[in-house]
Amino acid sequence: MGINHYENFPVASVLLPKRLRRPIELIYAFARNADDFADEGDDPPEQRLDKLGGFEQQLDVIERDGIPQEVLFVELKQIIRQYSLPIGLFRDLLSAFSQDVTKTRYASFPEVMDYCRRSANPVGRLLLHLYDSVSETNLEYSDKICSSLQLINFLQDVGPDYRRDRIYLPLDEMQEFGISEKQIADEDPAGHWASFMNFQIGRAQSMLESGAPLGRVLPGRIGLELRTIVCGGARILEKLHAIEGDVFNRRPVLRSFDWAVMLYRSVFRYR
């Protein structure tokens, strides 16, 4: 699904209160394992969907207050009950991963955003439940951040996604900028590629910035964690802009210096 196992989401970082680290690890493990069913290995589509269906059945067991068969779901049941986590958000994630198996192209940006709504936004919403910070405004902020992070990963991973026979870039916008699928296959950043990518970068940046106030709303270390994540997304966008979107030859990654920059900005820019 192009998001590298939720690399831009918090994974029980030391910035978080210790009591929240294990619940976040469990949410991450659920998402990562289900993502692997859709993406990793050589299983045929039918077998991938069967594995995802097995996760769906375990959620059904939890919903019926039964005893799950796998250790992951035994622990998930505990935190779902303890923090009143909506099971529907876990089902949304499975829906997105199943779509990865069956859908390889997106006709328009609304289609991409519908995917983000199920592949990324549930993670942020689950975290707000853990933080006991659910409100209409906070959910809107969170959705903006999560969707933008998903879009950023799509921009980073144009090449790897295509090698899985997937294009998450809107086909109508590709056509508008004169970008062909062959150009992606050839890893060719010529023509209007830079303009096309700058358009995508600008939109993702606006979305990220519109959700950034959540980092000031959430208290203490939780807010610091989120501000660091926002700064990480912004840093990747800066790098994408600097290389004019040529992710085929210079895929941007976060290095030690970038993490120092992100932490500085999270403390002094977004507080």
PDB file of C-alpha atoms in Angstrom:
ATOM      1  CA  MET A   1       0.000   0.000   0.000  1.00  0.00           C
ATOM      2  CA  GLY A   2       2.984   2.244  -0.287  1.00  0.00           C
ATOM      3  CA  ILE A   3       3.379   3.346   3.282  1.00  0.00           C
ATOM      4  CA  ASN A   4       6.290   1.166   4.379  1.00  0.00           C
ATOM      5  CA  HIS A   5       4.640  -0.360   7.433  1.00  0.00           C
ATOM      6  CA  TYR A   6       3.429   2.955   8.809  1.00  0.00           C
ATOM      7  CA  GLU A   7       6.920   4.384   9.027  1.00  0.00           C
ATOM      8  CA  ASN A   8       5.574   7.908   9.557  1.00  0.00           C
ATOM      9  CA  PHE A   9       3.232   6.938  12.358  1.00  0.00           C
ATOM     10  CA  PRO A  10       4.270   6.755  16.011  1.00  0.00           C
ATOM     11  CA  VAL A  11       5.450   3.292  16.993  1.00  0.00           C
ATOM     12  CA  ALA A  12       5.533   3.500  20.773  1.00  0.00           C
ATOM     13  CA  SER A  13       8.309   6.078  20.693  1.00  0.00           C
ATOM     14  CA  VAL A  14      10.205   6.983  23.841  1.00  0.00           C
ATOM     15  CA  LEU A  15       8.555  10.392  23.557  1.00  0.00           C
ATOM     16  CA  LEU A  16       5.260   8.808  24.595  1.00  0.00           C
ATOM     17  CA  PRO A  17       4.134   8.012  28.145  1.00  0.00           C
ATOM     18  CA  LYS A  18       5.127   4.433  28.988  1.00  0.00           C
ATOM     19  CA  ARG A  19       1.531   3.352  29.645  1.00  0.00           C
ATOM     20  CA  LEU A  20       0.613   4.018  25.999  1.00  0.00           C
ATOM     21  CA  ARG A  21       3.535   2.296  24.324  1.00  0.00           C
ATOM     22  CA  ARG A  22       2.193  -1.258  24.400  1.00  0.00           C
ATOM     23  CA  PRO A  23      -1.306  -0.322  23.144  1.00  0.00           C
ATOM     24  CA  ILE A  24       0.270   1.593  20.251  1.00  0.00           C
ATOM     25  CA  GLU A  25       2.596  -1.327  19.521  1.00  0.00           C
ATOM     26  CA  LEU A  26      -0.452  -3.585  19.256  1.00  0.00           C
ATOM     27  CA  ILE A  27      -2.267  -1.267  16.865  1.00  0.00           C
ATOM     28  CA  TYR A  28       0.885  -1.008  14.796  1.00  0.00           C
ATOM     29  CA  ALA A  29       1.361  -4.802  14.808  1.00  0.00           C
ATOM     30  CA  PHE A  30      -2.201  -5.330  13.589  1.00  0.00           C
ATOM     31  CA  ALA A  31      -1.713  -2.841  10.750  1.00  0.00           C
ATOM     32  CA  ARG A  32       1.766  -4.060   9.844  1.00  0.00           C
ATOM     33  CA  ASN A  33       0.812  -7.752   9.738  1.00  0.00           C
ATOM     34  CA  ALA A  34      -2.310  -7.131   7.697  1.00  0.00           C
ATOM     35  CA  ASP A  35      -0.317  -4.861   5.372  1.00  0.00           C
ATOM     36  CA  ASP A  36       2.168  -7.716   4.885  1.00  0.00           C
ATOM     37  CA  PHE A  37      -0.659 -10.030   3.858  1.00  0.00           C
ATOM     38  CA  ALA A  38      -1.488  -7.596   1.055  1.00  0.00           C
ATOM     39  CA  ASP A  39       2.070  -6.744   0.000  1.00  0.00           C
ATOM     40  CA  GLU A  40       4.716  -9.283   0.958  1.00  0.00           C
ATOM     41  CA  GLY A  41       5.621 -12.719  -0.368  1.00  0.00           C
ATOM     42  CA  ASP A  42       4.376 -14.595  -3.416  1.00  0.00           C
ATOM     43  CA  ASP A  43       0.891 -15.589  -2.287  1.00  0.00           C
ATOM     44  CA  PRO A  44      -1.825 -15.425  -4.970  1.00  0.00           C
ATOM     45  CA  PRO A  45      -4.567 -12.820  -4.464  1.00  0.00           C
ATOM     46  CA  GLU A  46      -7.063 -15.370  -3.181  1.00  0.00           C
ATOM     47  CA  GLN A  47      -4.716 -16.477  -0.408  1.00  0.00           C
ATOM     48  CA  ARG A  48      -3.950 -12.884   0.571  1.00  0.00           C
ATOM     49  CA  LEU A  49      -7.653 -12.147   0.887  1.00  0.00           C
ATOM     50  CA  ASP A  50      -8.144 -15.330   2.911  1.00  0.00           C
ATOM     51  CA  LYS A  51      -5.491 -14.216   5.398  1.00  0.00           C
ATOM     52  CA  LEU A  52      -7.105 -10.796   5.712  1.00  0.00           C
ATOM     53  CA  GLY A  53     -10.419 -12.566   6.172  1.00  0.00           C
ATOM     54  CA  GLY A  54      -8.891 -14.453   9.082  1.00  0.00           C
ATOM     55  CA  PHE A  55      -8.127 -11.140  10.776  1.00  0.00           C
ATOM     56  CA  GLU A  56     -11.720 -10.067  10.122  1.00  0.00           C
ATOM     57  CA  GLN A  57     -12.971 -13.243  11.803  1.00  0.00           C
ATOM     58  CA  GLN A  58     -10.825 -12.547  14.862  1.00  0.00           C
ATOM     59  CA  LEU A  59     -12.396  -9.096  15.107  1.00  0.00           C
ATOM     60  CA  ASP A  60     -15.804 -10.796  14.958  1.00  0.00           C
ATOM     61  CA  VAL A  61     -14.770 -12.980  17.910  1.00  0.00           C
ATOM     62  CA  ILE A  62     -13.747  -9.901  19.893  1.00  0.00           C
ATOM     63  CA  GLU A  63     -17.020  -8.176  19.044  1.00  0.00           C
ATOM     64  CA  ARG A  64     -18.939 -11.213  20.351  1.00  0.00           C
ATOM     65  CA  ASP A  65     -16.790 -11.157  23.518  1.00  0.00           C
ATOM     66  CA  GLY A  66     -15.331 -14.528  22.575  1.00  0.00           C
ATOM     67  CA  ILE A  67     -11.785 -15.808  23.085  1.00  0.00           C
ATOM     68  CA  PRO A  68      -9.503 -14.994  20.118  1.00  0.00           C
ATOM     69  CA  GLN A  69      -7.228 -17.754  18.824  1.00  0.00           C
ATOM     70  CA  GLU A  70      -4.111 -15.608  18.299  1.00  0.00           C
ATOM     71  CA  VAL A  71      -2.035 -13.878  20.953  1.00  0.00           C
ATOM     72  CA  LEU A  72      -2.144 -10.568  19.047  1.00  0.00           C
ATOM     73  CA  PHE A  73      -5.931 -10.530  19.186  1.00  0.00           C
ATOM     74  CA  VAL A  74      -6.041 -11.585  22.828  1.00  0.00           C
ATOM     75  CA  GLU A  75      -4.052  -8.459  23.657  1.00  0.00           C
ATOM     76  CA  LEU A  76      -6.008  -6.364  21.171  1.00  0.00           C
ATOM     77  CA  LYS A  77      -9.231  -7.386  22.877  1.00  0.00           C
ATOM     78  CA  GLN A  78      -7.860  -6.106  26.169  1.00  0.00           C
ATOM     79  CA  ILE A  79      -7.000  -2.660  24.852  1.00  0.00           C
ATOM     80  CA  ILE A  80     -10.191  -2.446  22.790  1.00  0.00           C
ATOM     81  CA  ARG A  81     -12.173  -2.993  25.986  1.00  0.00           C
ATOM     82  CA  GLN A  82      -9.928  -0.841  28.194  1.00  0.00           C
ATOM     83  CA  TYR A  83      -9.917   2.192  25.903  1.00  0.00           C
ATOM     84  CA  SER A  84     -13.302   1.670  24.173  1.00  0.00           C
ATOM     85  CA  LEU A  85     -11.628   1.495  20.757  1.00  0.00           C
ATOM     86  CA  PRO A  86     -14.136   1.278  17.875  1.00  0.00           C
ATOM     87  CA  ILE A  87     -13.708  -2.084  16.143  1.00  0.00           C
ATOM     88  CA  GLY A  88     -14.967  -0.443  12.946  1.00  0.00           C
ATOM     89  CA  LEU A  89     -11.655   1.405  12.652  1.00  0.00           C
ATOM     90  CA  PHE A  90      -9.766  -1.916  12.550  1.00  0.00           C
ATOM     91  CA  ARG A  91     -12.226  -3.125   9.918  1.00  0.00           C
ATOM     92  CA  ASP A  92     -11.554  -0.003   7.865  1.00  0.00           C
ATOM     93  CA  LEU A  93      -7.854  -0.868   7.815  1.00  0.00           C
ATOM     94  CA  LEU A  94      -8.619  -4.388   6.605  1.00  0.00           C
ATOM     95  CA  SER A  95     -10.877  -2.949   3.919  1.00  0.00           C
ATOM     96  CA  ALA A  96      -8.012  -0.825   2.599  1.00  0.00           C
ATOM     97  CA  PHE A  97      -5.549  -3.724   2.641  1.00  0.00           C
ATOM     98  CA  SER A  98      -8.044  -5.911   0.791  1.00  0.00           C
ATOM     99  CA  GLN A  99      -8.420  -3.131  -1.771  1.00  0.00           C
ATOM    100  CA  ASP A 100      -4.657  -3.229  -2.297  1.00  0.00           C
ATOM    101  CA  VAL A 101      -5.092  -6.796  -3.516  1.00  0.00           C
ATOM    102  CA  THR A 102      -7.919  -6.012  -5.929  1.00  0.00           C
ATOM    103  CA  LYS A 103      -7.462  -2.395  -7.079  1.00  0.00           C
ATOM    104  CA  THR A 104      -4.286  -1.124  -8.746  1.00  0.00           C
ATOM    105  CA  ARG A 105      -5.247   2.251 -10.255  1.00  0.00           C
ATOM    106  CA  TYR A 106      -7.082   5.363  -9.003  1.00  0.00           C
ATOM    107  CA  ALA A 107      -9.037   7.431 -11.471  1.00  0.00           C
ATOM    108  CA  SER A 108      -9.187  10.628  -9.420  1.00  0.00           C
ATOM    109  CA  PHE A 109      -8.023  12.299  -6.210  1.00  0.00           C
ATOM    110  CA  PRO A 110     -11.353  11.605  -4.434  1.00  0.00           C
ATOM    111  CA  GLU A 111     -10.717   7.898  -5.030  1.00  0.00           C
ATOM    112  CA  VAL A 112      -7.252   8.237  -3.490  1.00  0.00           C
ATOM    113  CA  MET A 113      -8.703  10.084  -0.507  1.00  0.00           C
ATOM    114  CA  ASP A 114     -11.316   7.377   0.023  1.00  0.00           C
ATOM    115  CA  TYR A 115      -8.445   4.916   0.252  1.00  0.00           C
ATOM    116  CA  CYS A 116      -6.603   7.187   2.719  1.00  0.00           C
ATOM    117  CA  ARG A 117      -9.769   7.404   4.804  1.00  0.00           C
ATOM    118  CA  ARG A 118      -9.527   3.667   5.405  1.00  0.00           C
ATOM    119  CA  SER A 119      -5.786   2.975   5.153  1.00  0.00           C
ATOM    120  CA  ALA A 120      -4.385   5.835   7.248  1.00  0.00           C
ATOM    121  CA  ASN A 121      -7.025   7.824   9.095  1.00  0.00           C
ATOM    122  CA  PRO A 122      -8.128   4.938  11.368  1.00  0.00           C
ATOM    123  CA  VAL A 123      -4.662   4.855  12.974  1.00  0.00           C
ATOM    124  CA  GLY A 124      -4.883   8.490  14.048  1.00  0.00           C
ATOM    125  CA  ARG A 125      -8.445   8.045  15.262  1.00  0.00           C
ATOM    126  CA  LEU A 126      -7.471   5.020  17.344  1.00  0.00           C
ATOM    127  CA  LEU A 127      -4.668   7.015  18.924  1.00  0.00           C
ATOM    128  CA  LEU A 128      -7.053   9.825  19.844  1.00  0.00           C
ATOM    129  CA  HIS A 129      -9.166   7.236  21.655  1.00  0.00           C
ATOM    130  CA  LEU A 130      -6.070   6.039  23.516  1.00  0.00           C
ATOM    131  CA  TYR A 131      -5.295   9.640  24.445  1.00  0.00           C
ATOM    132  CA  ASP A 132      -8.904  10.257  25.543  1.00  0.00           C
ATOM    133  CA  SER A 133      -8.884  13.268  23.221  1.00  0.00           C
ATOM    134  CA  VAL A 134     -11.683  12.503  20.780  1.00  0.00           C
ATOM    135  CA  SER A 135     -13.593  15.540  19.545  1.00  0.00           C
ATOM    136  CA  GLU A 136     -14.958  16.547  16.156  1.00  0.00           C
ATOM    137  CA  THR A 137     -12.180  19.102  15.711  1.00  0.00           C
ATOM    138  CA  ASN A 138      -9.430  16.729  16.814  1.00  0.00           C
ATOM    139  CA  LEU A 139     -10.699  13.991  14.506  1.00  0.00           C
ATOM    140  CA  GLU A 140     -10.639  16.420  11.585  1.00  0.00           C
ATOM    141  CA  TYR A 141      -7.086  17.494  12.405  1.00  0.00           C
ATOM    142  CA  SER A 142      -6.000  13.874  12.765  1.00  0.00           C
ATOM    143  CA  ASP A 143      -7.531  12.858   9.438  1.00  0.00           C
ATOM    144  CA  LYS A 144      -5.675  15.677   7.697  1.00  0.00           C
ATOM    145  CA  ILE A 145      -2.358  14.613   9.182  1.00  0.00           C
ATOM    146  CA  CYS A 146      -2.827  10.912   8.489  1.00  0.00           C
ATOM    147  CA  SER A 147      -4.060  11.386   4.933  1.00  0.00           C
ATOM    148  CA  SER A 148      -1.207  13.751   4.159  1.00  0.00           C
ATOM    149  CA  LEU A 149       1.339  11.253   5.513  1.00  0.00           C
ATOM    150  CA  GLN A 150      -0.209   8.596   3.307  1.00  0.00           C
ATOM    151  CA  LEU A 151       0.042  10.889   0.273  1.00  0.00           C
ATOM    152  CA  ILE A 152       3.663  11.676   1.136  1.00  0.00           C
ATOM    153  CA  ASN A 153       4.488   7.986   1.151  1.00  0.00           C
ATOM    154  CA  PHE A 154       2.785   7.567  -2.207  1.00  0.00           C
ATOM    155  CA  LEU A 155       5.042  10.309  -3.583  1.00  0.00           C
ATOM    156  CA  GLN A 156       8.149   8.669  -2.109  1.00  0.00           C
ATOM    157  CA  ASP A 157       7.238   5.228  -3.378  1.00  0.00           C
ATOM    158  CA  VAL A 158       6.094   5.786  -6.962  1.00  0.00           C
ATOM    159  CA  GLY A 159       8.715   3.348  -8.230  1.00  0.00           C
ATOM    160  CA  PRO A 160       8.303   0.535  -5.655  1.00  0.00           C
ATOM    161  CA  ASP A 161       4.515   0.782  -5.906  1.00  0.00           C
ATOM    162  CA  TYR A 162       4.666   0.477  -9.686  1.00  0.00           C
ATOM    163  CA  ARG A 163       6.808  -2.632  -9.354  1.00  0.00           C
ATOM    164  CA  ARG A 164       3.859  -4.071  -7.410  1.00  0.00           C
ATOM    165  CA  ASP A 165       1.664  -3.000 -10.347  1.00  0.00           C
ATOM    166  CA  ARG A 166       0.084  -0.159  -8.389  1.00  0.00           C
ATOM    167  CA  ILE A 167      -0.252   3.532  -9.125  1.00  0.00           C
ATOM    168  CA  TYR A 168      -1.741   5.647  -6.345  1.00  0.00           C
ATOM    169  CA  LEU A 169      -1.348   8.907  -8.272  1.00  0.00           C
ATOM    170  CA  PRO A 170      -4.670  10.137  -9.730  1.00  0.00           C
ATOM    171  CA  LEU A 171      -4.851   9.094 -13.369  1.00  0.00           C
ATOM    172  CA  ASP A 172      -6.851  12.160 -14.412  1.00  0.00           C
ATOM    173  CA  GLU A 173      -4.168  14.461 -12.987  1.00  0.00           C
ATOM    174  CA  MET A 174      -1.437  12.442 -14.673  1.00  0.00           C
ATOM    175  CA  GLN A 175      -3.237  12.938 -17.952  1.00  0.00           C
ATOM    176  CA  GLU A 176      -3.646  16.661 -17.298  1.00  0.00           C
ATOM    177  CA  PHE A 177       0.129  17.039 -16.838  1.00  0.00           C
ATOM    178  CA  GLY A 178       0.955  14.764 -19.741  1.00  0.00           C
ATOM    179  CA  ILE A 179       2.346  11.980 -17.553  1.00  0.00           C
ATOM    180  CA  SER A 180       2.008   8.469 -18.957  1.00  0.00           C
ATOM    181  CA  GLU A 181       2.190   5.151 -17.178  1.00  0.00           C
ATOM    182  CA  LYS A 182       5.110   4.281 -19.432  1.00  0.00           C
ATOM    183  CA  GLN A 183       7.028   7.233 -18.013  1.00  0.00           C
ATOM    184  CA  ILE A 184       6.664   5.756 -14.547  1.00  0.00           C
ATOM    185  CA  ALA A 185       7.621   2.315 -15.835  1.00  0.00           C
ATOM    186  CA  ASP A 186      10.736   3.814 -17.437  1.00  0.00           C
ATOM    187  CA  GLU A 187      11.475   5.831 -14.256  1.00  0.00           C
ATOM    188  CA  ASP A 188      11.752   8.907 -16.430  1.00  0.00           C
ATOM    189  CA  PRO A 189      11.485  12.312 -14.659  1.00  0.00           C
ATOM    190  CA  ALA A 190      11.517  14.272 -17.921  1.00  0.00           C
ATOM    191  CA  GLY A 191       8.844  16.522 -19.409  1.00  0.00           C
ATOM    192  CA  HIS A 192       6.235  17.802 -16.959  1.00  0.00           C
ATOM    193  CA  TRP A 193       7.128  15.338 -14.206  1.00  0.00           C
ATOM    194  CA  ALA A 194       8.569  18.039 -11.910  1.00  0.00           C
ATOM    195  CA  SER A 195       5.487  20.239 -12.336  1.00  0.00           C
ATOM    196  CA  PHE A 196       3.198  17.291 -11.696  1.00  0.00           C
ATOM    197  CA  MET A 197       5.064  16.303  -8.547  1.00  0.00           C
ATOM    198  CA  ASN A 198       5.234  19.869  -7.265  1.00  0.00           C
ATOM    199  CA  PHE A 199       1.458  20.034  -7.564  1.00  0.00           C
ATOM    200  CA  GLN A 200       1.152  16.835  -5.518  1.00  0.00           C
ATOM    201  CA  ILE A 201       3.724  18.077  -2.986  1.00  0.00           C
ATOM    202  CA  GLY A 202       1.910  21.393  -2.518  1.00  0.00           C
ATOM    203  CA  ARG A 203      -1.414  19.718  -1.880  1.00  0.00           C
ATOM    204  CA  ALA A 204       0.061  17.281   0.631  1.00  0.00           C
ATOM    205  CA  GLN A 205       1.825  20.155   2.391  1.00  0.00           C
ATOM    206  CA  SER A 206      -1.369  22.186   2.691  1.00  0.00           C
ATOM    207  CA  MET A 207      -3.181  19.177   4.105  1.00  0.00           C
ATOM    208  CA  LEU A 208      -0.400  18.479   6.609  1.00  0.00           C
ATOM    209  CA  GLU A 209      -0.321  22.091   7.776  1.00  0.00           C
ATOM    210  CA  SER A 210      -4.091  22.161   8.182  1.00  0.00           C
ATOM    211  CA  GLY A 211      -3.855  19.255  10.643  1.00  0.00           C
ATOM    212  CA  ALA A 212      -0.750  20.495  12.458  1.00  0.00           C
ATOM    213  CA  PRO A 213      -2.649  22.412  15.204  1.00  0.00           C
ATOM    214  CA  LEU A 214      -3.485  19.050  16.765  1.00  0.00           C
ATOM    215  CA  GLY A 215       0.113  18.916  17.975  1.00  0.00           C
ATOM    216  CA  ARG A 216      -0.584  21.984  20.103  1.00  0.00           C
ATOM    217  CA  VAL A 217      -3.954  20.748  21.302  1.00  0.00           C
ATOM    218  CA  LEU A 218      -2.674  17.429  22.655  1.00  0.00           C
ATOM    219  CA  PRO A 219      -0.809  17.792  25.958  1.00  0.00           C
ATOM    220  CA  GLY A 220       2.749  17.090  27.026  1.00  0.00           C
ATOM    221  CA  ARG A 221       4.722  14.257  25.498  1.00  0.00           C
ATOM    222  CA  ILE A 222       1.793  13.152  23.356  1.00  0.00           C
ATOM    223  CA  GLY A 223       1.722  16.535  21.671  1.00  0.00           C
ATOM    224  CA  LEU A 224       5.498  16.511  21.243  1.00  0.00           C
ATOM    225  CA  GLU A 225       5.320  13.090  19.578  1.00  0.00           C
ATOM    226  CA  LEU A 226       2.704  14.313  17.130  1.00  0.00           C
ATOM    227  CA  ARG A 227       4.575  17.532  16.358  1.00  0.00           C
ATOM    228  CA  THR A 228       7.667  15.439  15.583  1.00  0.00           C
ATOM    229  CA  ILE A 229       5.632  13.314  13.165  1.00  0.00           C
ATOM    230  CA  VAL A 230       4.280  16.415  11.448  1.00  0.00           C
ATOM    231  CA  CYS A 231       7.804  17.791  11.161  1.00  0.00           C
ATOM    232  CA  GLY A 232       8.912  14.490   9.661  1.00  0.00           C
ATOM    233  CA  GLY A 233       6.292  14.705   6.948  1.00  0.00           C
ATOM    234  CA  ALA A 234       7.206  18.328   6.273  1.00  0.00           C
ATOM    235  CA  ARG A 235      10.891  17.390   6.062  1.00  0.00           C
ATOM    236  CA  ILE A 236      10.196  14.717   3.436  1.00  0.00           C
ATOM    237  CA  LEU A 237       8.178  17.236   1.426  1.00  0.00           C
ATOM    238  CA  GLU A 238      11.107  19.659   1.544  1.00  0.00           C
ATOM    239  CA  LYS A 239      13.373  16.948   0.191  1.00  0.00           C
ATOM    240  CA  LEU A 240      10.883  16.004  -2.523  1.00  0.00           C
ATOM    241  CA  HIS A 241      10.690  19.629  -3.603  1.00  0.00           C
ATOM    242  CA  ALA A 242      14.493  19.973  -3.616  1.00  0.00           C
ATOM    243  CA  ILE A 243      14.890  17.038  -6.017  1.00  0.00           C
ATOM    244  CA  GLU A 244      11.964  18.248  -8.172  1.00  0.00           C
ATOM    245  CA  GLY A 245      10.111  15.036  -7.494  1.00  0.00           C
ATOM    246  CA  ASP A 246      12.762  12.776  -9.034  1.00  0.00           C
ATOM    247  CA  VAL A 247      12.090   9.886  -6.679  1.00  0.00           C
ATOM    248  CA  PHE A 248      13.344   7.425  -9.268  1.00  0.00           C
ATOM    249  CA  ASN A 249      16.968   8.431  -8.761  1.00  0.00           C
ATOM    250  CA  ARG A 250      16.962  10.128  -5.328  1.00  0.00           C
ATOM    251  CA  ARG A 251      14.234   8.794  -3.070  1.00  0.00           C
ATOM    252  CA  PRO A 252      14.267  11.028   0.029  1.00  0.00           C
ATOM    253  CA  VAL A 253      14.847   9.437   3.421  1.00  0.00           C
ATOM    254  CA  LEU A 254      15.208  10.833   6.921  1.00  0.00           C
ATOM    255  CA  ARG A 255      18.752  10.713   8.296  1.00  0.00           C
ATOM    256  CA  SER A 256      20.221  11.568  11.700  1.00  0.00           C
ATOM    257  CA  PHE A 257      20.534  15.270  10.897  1.00  0.00           C
ATOM    258  CA  ASP A 258      16.913  15.379   9.762  1.00  0.00           C
ATOM    259  CA  TRP A 259      15.757  13.904  13.072  1.00  0.00           C
ATOM    260  CA  ALA A 260      17.650  16.643  14.907  1.00  0.00           C
ATOM    261  CA  VAL A 261      15.956  19.266  12.721  1.00  0.00           C
ATOM    262  CA  MET A 262      12.558  17.669  13.297  1.00  0.00           C
ATOM    263  CA  LEU A 263      12.951  17.592  17.060  1.00  0.00           C
ATOM    264  CA  TYR A 264      14.093  21.215  17.134  1.00  0.00           C
ATOM    265  CA  ARG A 265      11.145  22.317  15.020  1.00  0.00           C
ATOM    266  CA  SER A 266       8.693  20.241  17.047  1.00  0.00           C
ATOM    267  CA  VAL A 267       9.799  22.065  20.204  1.00  0.00           C
ATOM    268  CA  PHE A 268      10.141  25.617  18.875  1.00  0.00           C
ATOM    269  CA  ARG A 269       8.009  25.947  15.740  1.00  0.00           C
ATOM    270  CA  TYR A 270       4.731  24.185  16.480  1.00  0.00           C
ATOM    271  CA  ARG A 271       4.355  24.616  20.226  1.00  0.00           C
TER     272      ARG A 271
END
